[in-house]
Coordinates of C-alpha atoms (C1' of nucleotides) in Angstrom, one line a residue:
Chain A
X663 CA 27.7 -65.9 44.9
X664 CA 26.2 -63.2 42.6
X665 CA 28.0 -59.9 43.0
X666 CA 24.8 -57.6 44.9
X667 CA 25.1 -54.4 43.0
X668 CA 24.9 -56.6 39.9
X669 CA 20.7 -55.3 38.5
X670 CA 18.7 -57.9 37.4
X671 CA 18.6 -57.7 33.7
X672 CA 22.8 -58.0 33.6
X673 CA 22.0 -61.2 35.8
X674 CA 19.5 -62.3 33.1
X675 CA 21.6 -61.4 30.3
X676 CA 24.8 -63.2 31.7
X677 CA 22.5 -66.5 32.2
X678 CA 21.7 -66.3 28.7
X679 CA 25.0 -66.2 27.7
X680 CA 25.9 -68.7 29.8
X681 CA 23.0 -71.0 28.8
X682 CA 23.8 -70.5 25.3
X683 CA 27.7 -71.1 25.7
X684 CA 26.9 -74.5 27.2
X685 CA 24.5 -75.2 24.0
X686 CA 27.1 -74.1 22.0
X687 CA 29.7 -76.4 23.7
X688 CA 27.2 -79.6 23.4
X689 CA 26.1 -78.2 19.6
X690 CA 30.0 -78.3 18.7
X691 CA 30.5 -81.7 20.1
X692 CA 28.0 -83.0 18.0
X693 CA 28.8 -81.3 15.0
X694 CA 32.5 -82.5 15.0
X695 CA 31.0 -85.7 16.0
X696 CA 28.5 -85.5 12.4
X697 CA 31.7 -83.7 10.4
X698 CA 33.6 -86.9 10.9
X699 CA 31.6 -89.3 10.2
X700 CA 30.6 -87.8 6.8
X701 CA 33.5 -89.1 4.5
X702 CA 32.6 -87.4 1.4
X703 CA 34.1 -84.0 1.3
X704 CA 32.1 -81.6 0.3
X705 CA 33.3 -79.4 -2.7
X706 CA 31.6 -76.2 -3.3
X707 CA 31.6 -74.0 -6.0
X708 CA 34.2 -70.9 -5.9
X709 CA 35.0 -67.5 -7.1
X710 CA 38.6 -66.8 -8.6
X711 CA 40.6 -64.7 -9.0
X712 CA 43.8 -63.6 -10.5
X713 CA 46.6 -63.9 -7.7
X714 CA 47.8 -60.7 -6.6
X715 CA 50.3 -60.7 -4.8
X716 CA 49.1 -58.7 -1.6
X717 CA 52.0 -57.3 0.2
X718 CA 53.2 -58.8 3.5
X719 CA 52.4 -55.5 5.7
X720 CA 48.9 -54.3 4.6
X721 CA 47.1 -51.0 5.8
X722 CA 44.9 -52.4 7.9
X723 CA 42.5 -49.4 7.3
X724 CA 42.2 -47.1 4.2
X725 CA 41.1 -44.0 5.5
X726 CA 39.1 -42.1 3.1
X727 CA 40.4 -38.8 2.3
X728 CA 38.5 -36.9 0.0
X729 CA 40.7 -34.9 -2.3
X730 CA 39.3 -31.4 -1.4
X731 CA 40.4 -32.0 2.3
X732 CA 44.0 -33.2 0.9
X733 CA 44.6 -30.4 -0.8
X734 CA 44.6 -31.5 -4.4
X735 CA 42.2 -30.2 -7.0
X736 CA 39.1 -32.3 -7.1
X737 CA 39.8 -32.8 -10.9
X738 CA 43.0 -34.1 -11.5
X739 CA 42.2 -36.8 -14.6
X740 CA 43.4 -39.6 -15.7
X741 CA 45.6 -40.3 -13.1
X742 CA 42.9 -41.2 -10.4
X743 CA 42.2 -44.6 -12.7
X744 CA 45.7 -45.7 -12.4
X745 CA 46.4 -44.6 -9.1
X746 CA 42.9 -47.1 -8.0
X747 CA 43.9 -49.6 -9.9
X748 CA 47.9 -49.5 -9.2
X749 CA 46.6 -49.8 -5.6
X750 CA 45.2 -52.5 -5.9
X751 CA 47.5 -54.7 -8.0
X752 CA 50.6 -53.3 -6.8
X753 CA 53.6 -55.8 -5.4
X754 CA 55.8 -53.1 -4.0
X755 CA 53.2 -51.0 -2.1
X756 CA 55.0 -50.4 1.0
X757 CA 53.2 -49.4 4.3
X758 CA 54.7 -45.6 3.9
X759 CA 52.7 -44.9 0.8
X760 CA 49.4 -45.5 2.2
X761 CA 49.0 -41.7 2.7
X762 CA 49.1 -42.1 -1.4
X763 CA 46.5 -43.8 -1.5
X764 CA 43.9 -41.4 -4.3
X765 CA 40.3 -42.8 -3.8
X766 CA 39.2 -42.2 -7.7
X767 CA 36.0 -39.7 -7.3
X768 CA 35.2 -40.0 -11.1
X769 CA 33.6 -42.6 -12.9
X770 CA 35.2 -46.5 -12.9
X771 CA 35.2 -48.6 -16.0
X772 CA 33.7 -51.9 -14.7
X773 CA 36.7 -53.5 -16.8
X774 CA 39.1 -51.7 -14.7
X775 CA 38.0 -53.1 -11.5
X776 CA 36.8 -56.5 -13.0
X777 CA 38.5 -59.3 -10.8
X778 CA 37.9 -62.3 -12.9
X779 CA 40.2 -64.4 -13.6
X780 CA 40.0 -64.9 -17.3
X781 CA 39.3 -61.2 -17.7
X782 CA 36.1 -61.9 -19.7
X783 CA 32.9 -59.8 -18.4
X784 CA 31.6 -59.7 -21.6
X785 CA 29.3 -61.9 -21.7
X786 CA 28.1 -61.4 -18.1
X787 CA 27.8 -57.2 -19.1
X788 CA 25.8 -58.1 -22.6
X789 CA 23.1 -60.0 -20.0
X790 CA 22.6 -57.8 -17.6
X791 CA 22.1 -54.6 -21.0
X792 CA 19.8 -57.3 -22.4
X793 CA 17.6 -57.5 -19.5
X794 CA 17.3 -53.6 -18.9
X795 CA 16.0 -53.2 -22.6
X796 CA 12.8 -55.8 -21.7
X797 CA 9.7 -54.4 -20.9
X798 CA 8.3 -54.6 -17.7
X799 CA 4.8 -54.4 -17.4
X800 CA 4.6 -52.5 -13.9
X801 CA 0.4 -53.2 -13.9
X802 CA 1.3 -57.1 -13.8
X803 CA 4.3 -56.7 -11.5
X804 CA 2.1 -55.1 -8.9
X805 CA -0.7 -57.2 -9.7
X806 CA 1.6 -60.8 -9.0
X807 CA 3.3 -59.2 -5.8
X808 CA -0.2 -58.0 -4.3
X809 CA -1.4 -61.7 -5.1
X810 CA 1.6 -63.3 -3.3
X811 CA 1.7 -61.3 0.0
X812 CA -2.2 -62.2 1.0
X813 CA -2.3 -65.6 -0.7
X814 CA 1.4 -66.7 -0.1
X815 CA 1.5 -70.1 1.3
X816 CA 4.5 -71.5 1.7
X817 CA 5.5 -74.8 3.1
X818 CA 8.2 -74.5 6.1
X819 CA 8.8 -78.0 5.7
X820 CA 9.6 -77.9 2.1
X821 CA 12.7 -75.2 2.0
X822 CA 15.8 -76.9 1.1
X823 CA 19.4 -76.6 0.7
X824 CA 20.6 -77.6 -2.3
X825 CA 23.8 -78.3 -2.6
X826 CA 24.0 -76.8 -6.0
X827 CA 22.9 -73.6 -4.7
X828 CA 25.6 -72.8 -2.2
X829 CA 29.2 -70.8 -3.6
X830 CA 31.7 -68.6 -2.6
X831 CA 31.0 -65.7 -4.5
X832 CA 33.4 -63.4 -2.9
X833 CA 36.5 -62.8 -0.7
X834 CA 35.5 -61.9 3.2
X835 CA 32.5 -60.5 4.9
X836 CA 29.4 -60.1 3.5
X837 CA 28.1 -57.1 4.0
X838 CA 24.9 -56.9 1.5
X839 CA 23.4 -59.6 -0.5
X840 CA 20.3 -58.8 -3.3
X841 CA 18.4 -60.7 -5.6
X842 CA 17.9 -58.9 -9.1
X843 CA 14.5 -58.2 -9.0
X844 CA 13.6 -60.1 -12.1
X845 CA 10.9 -63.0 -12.0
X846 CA 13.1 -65.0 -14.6
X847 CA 16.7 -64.6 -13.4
X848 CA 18.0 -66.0 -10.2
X849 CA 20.9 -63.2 -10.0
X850 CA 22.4 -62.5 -6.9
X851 CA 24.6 -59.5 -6.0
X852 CA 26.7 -59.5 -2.9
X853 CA 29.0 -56.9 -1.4
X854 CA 32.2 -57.1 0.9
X855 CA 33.5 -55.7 3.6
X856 CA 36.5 -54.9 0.9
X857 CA 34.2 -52.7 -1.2
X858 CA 33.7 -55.5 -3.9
X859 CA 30.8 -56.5 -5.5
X860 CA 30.0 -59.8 -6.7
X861 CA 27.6 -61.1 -8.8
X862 CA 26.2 -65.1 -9.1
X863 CA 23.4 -66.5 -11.0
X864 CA 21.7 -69.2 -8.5
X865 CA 23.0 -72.4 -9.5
X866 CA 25.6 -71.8 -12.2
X867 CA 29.4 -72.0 -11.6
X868 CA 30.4 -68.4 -12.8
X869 CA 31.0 -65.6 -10.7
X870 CA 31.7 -61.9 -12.0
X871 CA 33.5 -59.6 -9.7
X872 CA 34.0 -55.7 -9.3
X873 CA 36.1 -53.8 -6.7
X874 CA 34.3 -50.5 -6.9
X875 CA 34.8 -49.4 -3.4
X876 CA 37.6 -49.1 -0.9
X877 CA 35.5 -50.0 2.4
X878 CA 32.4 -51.9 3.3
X879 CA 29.3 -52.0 1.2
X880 CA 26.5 -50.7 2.8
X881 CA 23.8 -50.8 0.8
X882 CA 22.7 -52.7 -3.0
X883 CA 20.0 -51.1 -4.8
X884 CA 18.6 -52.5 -8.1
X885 CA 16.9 -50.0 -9.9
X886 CA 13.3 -52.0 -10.9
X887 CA 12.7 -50.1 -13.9
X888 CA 16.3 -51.0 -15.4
X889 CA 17.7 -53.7 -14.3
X890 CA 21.5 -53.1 -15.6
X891 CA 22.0 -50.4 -13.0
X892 CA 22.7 -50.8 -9.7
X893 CA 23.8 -48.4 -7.1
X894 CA 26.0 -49.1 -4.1
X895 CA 27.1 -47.8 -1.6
X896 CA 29.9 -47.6 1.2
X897 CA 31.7 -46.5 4.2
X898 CA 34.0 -45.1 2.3
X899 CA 31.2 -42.1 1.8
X900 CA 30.6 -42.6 -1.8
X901 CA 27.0 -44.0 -3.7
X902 CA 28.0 -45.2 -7.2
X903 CA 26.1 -46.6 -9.9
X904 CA 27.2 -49.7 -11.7
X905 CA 26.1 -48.9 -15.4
X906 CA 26.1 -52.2 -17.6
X907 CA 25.5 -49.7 -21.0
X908 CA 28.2 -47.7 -20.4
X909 CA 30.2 -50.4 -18.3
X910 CA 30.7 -48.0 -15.8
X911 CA 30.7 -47.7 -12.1
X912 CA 29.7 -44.2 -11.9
X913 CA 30.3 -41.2 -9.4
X914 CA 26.5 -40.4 -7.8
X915 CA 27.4 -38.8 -4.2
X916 CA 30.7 -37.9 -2.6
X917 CA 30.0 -36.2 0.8
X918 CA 32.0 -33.6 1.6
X919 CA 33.2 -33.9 5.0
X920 CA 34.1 -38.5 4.6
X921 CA 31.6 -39.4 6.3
X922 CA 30.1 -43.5 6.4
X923 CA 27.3 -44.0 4.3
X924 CA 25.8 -47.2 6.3
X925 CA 22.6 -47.8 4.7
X926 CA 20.9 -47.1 1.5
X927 CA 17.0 -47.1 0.8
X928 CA 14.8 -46.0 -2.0
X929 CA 11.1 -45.6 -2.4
X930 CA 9.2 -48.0 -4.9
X931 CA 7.8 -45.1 -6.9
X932 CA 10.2 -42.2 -6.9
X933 CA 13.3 -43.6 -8.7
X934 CA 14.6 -40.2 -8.7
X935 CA 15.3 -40.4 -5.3
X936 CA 18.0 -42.1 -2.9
X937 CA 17.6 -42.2 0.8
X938 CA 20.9 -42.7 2.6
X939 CA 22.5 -42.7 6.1
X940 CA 25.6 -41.1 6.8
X941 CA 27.5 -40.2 9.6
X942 CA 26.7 -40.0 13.0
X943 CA 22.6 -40.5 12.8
X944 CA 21.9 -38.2 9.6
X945 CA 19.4 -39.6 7.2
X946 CA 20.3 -37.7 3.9
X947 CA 18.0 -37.7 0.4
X948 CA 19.9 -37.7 -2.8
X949 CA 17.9 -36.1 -5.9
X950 CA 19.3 -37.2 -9.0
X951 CA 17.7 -34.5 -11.0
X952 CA 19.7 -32.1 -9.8
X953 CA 22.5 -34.2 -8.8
X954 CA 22.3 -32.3 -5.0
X955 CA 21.0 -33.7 -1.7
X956 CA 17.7 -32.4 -0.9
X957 CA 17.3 -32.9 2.2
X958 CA 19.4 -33.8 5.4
X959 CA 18.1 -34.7 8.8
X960 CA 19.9 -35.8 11.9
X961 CA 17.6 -38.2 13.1
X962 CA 19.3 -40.3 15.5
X963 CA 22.0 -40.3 18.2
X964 CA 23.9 -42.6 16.5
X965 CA 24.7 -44.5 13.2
X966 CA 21.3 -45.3 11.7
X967 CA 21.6 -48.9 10.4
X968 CA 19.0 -49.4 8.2
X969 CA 16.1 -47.4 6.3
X970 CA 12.8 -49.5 5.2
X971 CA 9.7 -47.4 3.2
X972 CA 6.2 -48.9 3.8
X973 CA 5.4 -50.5 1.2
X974 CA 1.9 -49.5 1.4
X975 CA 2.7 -45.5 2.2
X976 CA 5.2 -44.8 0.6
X977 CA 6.3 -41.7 2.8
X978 CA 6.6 -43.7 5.8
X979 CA 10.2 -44.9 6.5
X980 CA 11.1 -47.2 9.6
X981 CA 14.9 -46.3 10.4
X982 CA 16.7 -48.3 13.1
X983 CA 19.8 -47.2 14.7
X984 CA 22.5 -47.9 17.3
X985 CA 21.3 -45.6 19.3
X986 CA 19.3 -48.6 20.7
X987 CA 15.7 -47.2 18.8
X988 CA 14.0 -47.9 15.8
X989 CA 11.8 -44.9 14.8
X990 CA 9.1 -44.7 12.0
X991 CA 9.0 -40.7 10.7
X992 CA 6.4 -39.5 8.2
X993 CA 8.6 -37.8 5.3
X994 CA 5.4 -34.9 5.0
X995 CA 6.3 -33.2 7.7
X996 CA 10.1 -34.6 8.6
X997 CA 11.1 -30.9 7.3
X998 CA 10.9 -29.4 10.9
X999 CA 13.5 -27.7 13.0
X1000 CA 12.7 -30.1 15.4
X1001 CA 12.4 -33.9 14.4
X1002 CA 10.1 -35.8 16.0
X1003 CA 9.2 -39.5 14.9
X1004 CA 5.8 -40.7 14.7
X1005 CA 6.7 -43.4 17.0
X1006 CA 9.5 -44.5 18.8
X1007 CA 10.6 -48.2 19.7
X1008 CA 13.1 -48.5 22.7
X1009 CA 15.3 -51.0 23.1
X1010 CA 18.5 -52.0 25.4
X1011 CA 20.8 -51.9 23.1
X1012 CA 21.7 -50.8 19.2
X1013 CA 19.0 -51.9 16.7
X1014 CA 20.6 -53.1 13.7
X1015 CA 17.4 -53.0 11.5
X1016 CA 13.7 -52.6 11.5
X1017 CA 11.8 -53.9 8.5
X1018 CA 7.9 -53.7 7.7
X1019 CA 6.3 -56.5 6.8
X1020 CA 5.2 -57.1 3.3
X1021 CA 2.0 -55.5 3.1
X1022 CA 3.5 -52.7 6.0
X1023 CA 0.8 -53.5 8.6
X1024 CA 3.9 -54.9 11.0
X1025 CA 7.5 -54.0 11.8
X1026 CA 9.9 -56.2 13.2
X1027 CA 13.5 -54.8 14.7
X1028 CA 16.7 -56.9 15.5
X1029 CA 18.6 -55.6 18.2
X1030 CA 22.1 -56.8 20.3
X1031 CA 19.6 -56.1 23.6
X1032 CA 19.1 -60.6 22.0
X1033 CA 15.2 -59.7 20.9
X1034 CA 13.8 -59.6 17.7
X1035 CA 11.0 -57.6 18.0
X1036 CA 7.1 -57.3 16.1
X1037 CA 4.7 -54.5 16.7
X1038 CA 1.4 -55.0 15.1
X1039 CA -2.0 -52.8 15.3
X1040 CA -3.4 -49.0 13.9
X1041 CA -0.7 -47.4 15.3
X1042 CA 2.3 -50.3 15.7
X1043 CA 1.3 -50.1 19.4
X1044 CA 0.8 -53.7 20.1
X1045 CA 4.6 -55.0 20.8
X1046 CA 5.8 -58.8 21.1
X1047 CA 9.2 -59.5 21.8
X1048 CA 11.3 -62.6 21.4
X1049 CA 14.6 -63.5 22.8
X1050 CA 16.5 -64.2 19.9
X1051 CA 20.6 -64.5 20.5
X1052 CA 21.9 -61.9 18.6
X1053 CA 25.9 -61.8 19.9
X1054 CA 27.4 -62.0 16.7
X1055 CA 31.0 -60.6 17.7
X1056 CA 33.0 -59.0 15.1
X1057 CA 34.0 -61.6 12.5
X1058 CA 30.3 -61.8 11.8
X1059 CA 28.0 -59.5 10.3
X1060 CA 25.0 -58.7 12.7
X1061 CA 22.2 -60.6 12.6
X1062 CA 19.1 -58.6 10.7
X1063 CA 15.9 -60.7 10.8
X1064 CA 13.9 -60.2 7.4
X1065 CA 10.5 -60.7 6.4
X1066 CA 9.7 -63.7 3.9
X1067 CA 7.1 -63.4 1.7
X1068 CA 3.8 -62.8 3.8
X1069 CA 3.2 -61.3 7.2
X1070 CA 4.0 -64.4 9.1
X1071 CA 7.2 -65.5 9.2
X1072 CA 10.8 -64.2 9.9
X1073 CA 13.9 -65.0 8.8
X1074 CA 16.8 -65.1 10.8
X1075 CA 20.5 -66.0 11.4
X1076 CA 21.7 -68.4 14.6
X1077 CA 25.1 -69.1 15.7
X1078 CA 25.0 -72.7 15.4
X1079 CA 25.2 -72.4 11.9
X1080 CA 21.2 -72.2 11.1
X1081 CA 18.4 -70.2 9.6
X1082 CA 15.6 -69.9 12.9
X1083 CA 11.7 -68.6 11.5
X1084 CA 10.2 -66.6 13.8
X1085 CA 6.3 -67.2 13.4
X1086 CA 4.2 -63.8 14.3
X1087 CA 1.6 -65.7 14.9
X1088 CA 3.0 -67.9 17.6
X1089 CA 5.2 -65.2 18.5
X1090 CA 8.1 -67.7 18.8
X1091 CA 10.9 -69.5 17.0
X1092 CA 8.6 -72.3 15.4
X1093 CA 11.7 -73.9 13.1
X1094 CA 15.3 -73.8 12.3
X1095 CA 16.3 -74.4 8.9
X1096 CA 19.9 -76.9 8.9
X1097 CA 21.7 -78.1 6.8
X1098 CA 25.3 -80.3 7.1
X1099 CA 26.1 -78.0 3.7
X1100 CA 26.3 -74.9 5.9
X1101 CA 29.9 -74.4 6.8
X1102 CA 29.2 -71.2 7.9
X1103 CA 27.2 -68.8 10.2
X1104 CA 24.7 -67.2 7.6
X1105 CA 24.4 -63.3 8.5
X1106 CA 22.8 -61.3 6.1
X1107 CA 19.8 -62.2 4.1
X1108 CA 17.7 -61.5 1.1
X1109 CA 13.7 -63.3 0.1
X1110 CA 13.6 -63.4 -3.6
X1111 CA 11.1 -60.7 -4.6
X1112 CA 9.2 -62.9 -6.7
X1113 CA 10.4 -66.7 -6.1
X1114 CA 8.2 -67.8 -3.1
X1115 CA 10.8 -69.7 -1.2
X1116 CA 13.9 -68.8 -2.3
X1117 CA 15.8 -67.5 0.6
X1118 CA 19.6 -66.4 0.2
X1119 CA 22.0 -66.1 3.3
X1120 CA 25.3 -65.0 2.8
X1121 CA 28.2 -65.7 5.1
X1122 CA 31.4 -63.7 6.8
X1123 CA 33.4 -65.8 4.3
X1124 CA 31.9 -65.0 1.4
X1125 CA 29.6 -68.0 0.7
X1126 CA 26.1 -67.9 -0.1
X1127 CA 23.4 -70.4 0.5
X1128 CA 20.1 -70.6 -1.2
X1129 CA 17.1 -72.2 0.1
X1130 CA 14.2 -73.1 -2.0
X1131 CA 11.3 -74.4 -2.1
X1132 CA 10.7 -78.1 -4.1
Chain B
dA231 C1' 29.5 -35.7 28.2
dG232 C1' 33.2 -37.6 25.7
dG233 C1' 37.6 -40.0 24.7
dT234 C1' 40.4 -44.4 25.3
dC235 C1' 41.1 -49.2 26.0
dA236 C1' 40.3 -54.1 26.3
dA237 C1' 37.5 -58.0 25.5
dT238 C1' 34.5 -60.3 22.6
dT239 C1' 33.7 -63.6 18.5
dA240 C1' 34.1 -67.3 13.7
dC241 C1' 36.2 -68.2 9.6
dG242 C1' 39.6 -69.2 5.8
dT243 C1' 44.1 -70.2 5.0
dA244 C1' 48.9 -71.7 5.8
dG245 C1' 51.5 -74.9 7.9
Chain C
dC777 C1' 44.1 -81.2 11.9
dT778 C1' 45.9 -76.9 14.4
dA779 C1' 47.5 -72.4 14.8
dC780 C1' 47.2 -68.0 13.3
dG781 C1' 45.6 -63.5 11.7
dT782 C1' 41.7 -61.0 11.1
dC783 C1' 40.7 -55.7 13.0
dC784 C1' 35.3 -49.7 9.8
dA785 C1' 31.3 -53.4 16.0
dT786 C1' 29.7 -52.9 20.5
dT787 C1' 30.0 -52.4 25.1
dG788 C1' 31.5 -51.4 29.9
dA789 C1' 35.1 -49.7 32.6
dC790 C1' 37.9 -46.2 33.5
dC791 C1' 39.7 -41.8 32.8
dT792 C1' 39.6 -36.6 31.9

DNA sequence: AGGTCAATTACGTAG
DNA sequence: CTACGTCCATTGACCT
């Protein structure tokens, strides 16, 4: 007997659940049923690291302090490097000396913070200065990605796992995964909930590893005009920029007052410019020509998850937040004492992201509310919603479903361990990509910019899978 | 309205 | 193979 005060969408909601517990039970039951009758163990490629000996009793939580708000003058040199470092590496760091903790607000060498375990970046840095110093030719860049947004045609039936594409590129959650937006390297970068960064060309069986940050990373930004720097950012409240030339992770943004930076956005043709979320629903833009923040809204009610520019206007931005909306604002006329959106798309519960399609005549938006959601037409008036089963629980990152590489198909993370494609045409889940390879739930993911059919998921354990197409 | 608390969940590793 | 520890998210229930 259902309890009567109980209102009707909890009652839906708690069937789903229940339906999907029960597929979850019969999914596992086969799974172990296919895990043991495959004999041959699968062996997957690995990051390593040195062993440092962590100690037993570990902060579970680094609170940031900035060094202003601790009392100690913002410049105190030298020492901040060792101090980071020391932190990390340290055997006798007892639970007592957390408050000692310095979070280094300067500039980090990347060899300082390199995790590798034969201490050699070299030759990882000397690619990555050697790909910033080729010239792109931006008429032909556009000109290829125009082409492959109307005439993509890709093959559902031919993406494929291969085995030689899956690794464990870092430690923990994945947070953020990125493909270098190059058309001849297969790079991936992936950040951690630990604040590292790692980085993994597709295939190969080297990994290079940075701990830049001291929290989650919230957002990976290749710069398309130099491909050796990269910014990140964190909950920890800082944006740095990982400069291959000067082998530097360098300081871009500290806010003042420590709060989360959870998302990080910039639009294609203003590379001066860095669009960030911090805090409690604040949209903030960072102008690196006067090293200030220009601008700083409070858009939302709560945490703002993720920021997406049209690609075809490029002052349009679609944020989404847990606030349970997704909002698309015009930047022209943001500057208000009152913000208003242009439009606003309700949901039940937080959105974790809302993305435009690739030629920005669609959004879609991922909430916990278990729908993935497409609005189409003029105006983005025209709404189709899907029930997509979006409890990921803690462990996991939150699903986030992306666009691939044309308007008609989404990308998206289940908890039976596959990839399902949302069609927009048939408004439904039309395929689910599997694979006996995939050990994992894949969270986050990541279309190559310019390699139609190569799809990267990254995992809560630090392994990432990429699909291609043969 | 806003703070606090408990429950939730999957994965890698240690045994 | 099993048990254990994880712990920066979200939500509802319950309290001021």
């Amino acid at each position: 007997m259902a309890p009567p005060k109980i209102n009707e969408y909890e009652r839906k909601r708690l069937e789903n659940i229940r339906r999907n517990n029960e597929m979850m039970a019969a999914l596992k039951v086969q799974s172990k049923a296919t895990a043991l009758s495959n004999h041959s163990k699968i062996v997957t490629k690995s990051y390593t690291v040195k062993l440092e000996k962590k100690p037993k009793i570990e902060t579970p939580i680094v609170i940031r302090r900035s060094l202003r708000t601790r009392g100690i003058p913002p410049d105190s040199k030298g020492l901040d490097l060792d101090a980071t470092s020391d932190s990390n590496t340290s055997t006798h760091n007892s639970p007592n000396k957390v408050e000692n903790i310095v979070q280094n607000l300067g500039p980090i060498s990347m060899k300082d913070v390199y995790k590798g375990v034969d201490g050699s970046d070299r030759s990882f840095i000397e690619t990555l200065v050697g790909m910033s110093n080729k010239e792109f030719s931006e008429e032909k860049l556009n000109g290829s990605v125009k082409k492959m947004k109307t005439e993509c045609s890709l093959d559902l039936e031919s993406l494929y796992l291969d085995p030689e594409n899956i690794a464990r590129v870092l430690p923990g959650r994945i947070t953020q995964v990125r493909f270098c937006p190059s058309k001849d390297v297969n790079r991936i970068a992936a950040g951690n909930k630990f604040g590292d960064i790692g980085f993994w060309n597709v295939g190969e069986s080297e990994f290079f590893l940075y701990h830049p940050h001291e929290a989650p990373i919230s957002g990976i930004l290749f710069q398309q005009h130099c491909l050796s720097k990269i910014y990140t950012s964190c909950y920890d409240g800082l944006i740095r920029l990982m400069d291959a030339e000067k082998e530097i992770f360098d300081m871009v943004y500290n806010g003042s007052d420590n709060a989360c930076i959870y998302a990080l956005s910039q639009p294609k043709n203003d590379a001066n410019c860095l669009y960030f979320s911090e805090g409690k629903g604040g949209l903030a833009v960072f102008d690196n020509r006067t090293g200030k923040c220009s601008s700083h809204w409070d858009l939302h009610e709560a945490r703002i998850n993720t920021i997406d520019f049209n690609p075809q206007s490029s002052h349009i931005v679609a944020t989404s937040s847990s606030d349970g909306t997704a909002c698309t604002w015009d930047l022209r006329c943001i500057g208000g004492p009152k913000q208003s959106a242009l439009r606003t798309f309700a949901h039940k519960r937080s959105v974790q992201s809302a993305y435009f399609s690739p030629t920005g005549c669609s959004l879609a938006t991922t909430s916990l509310d278990n729908t993935v959601r497409i609005y189409n037409g003029v105006n983005l008036e025209d709404e189709t919603s899907v029930y997509h089963f979006n409890q990921t629980g803690r462990w996991l990152s939150t699903f986030r479903a992306i666009w691939g590489w044309d308007n008609s198909h989404l990308f998206i993370g289940n908890m039976n361990r596959g990839v399902d494609i949302v069609s927009t045409v048939q408004k439904a889940t039309v395929k689910t990509l599997e694979s006996p390879h995939m050990s994992a739930i894949p969270c986050r993911f990541e279309a190559h910019p310019y390699n139609v059919g190569m799809l990267a998921g990254a995992t809560s354990g630090g392994q990432i899978y990429v699909w291609t197409s043969s």
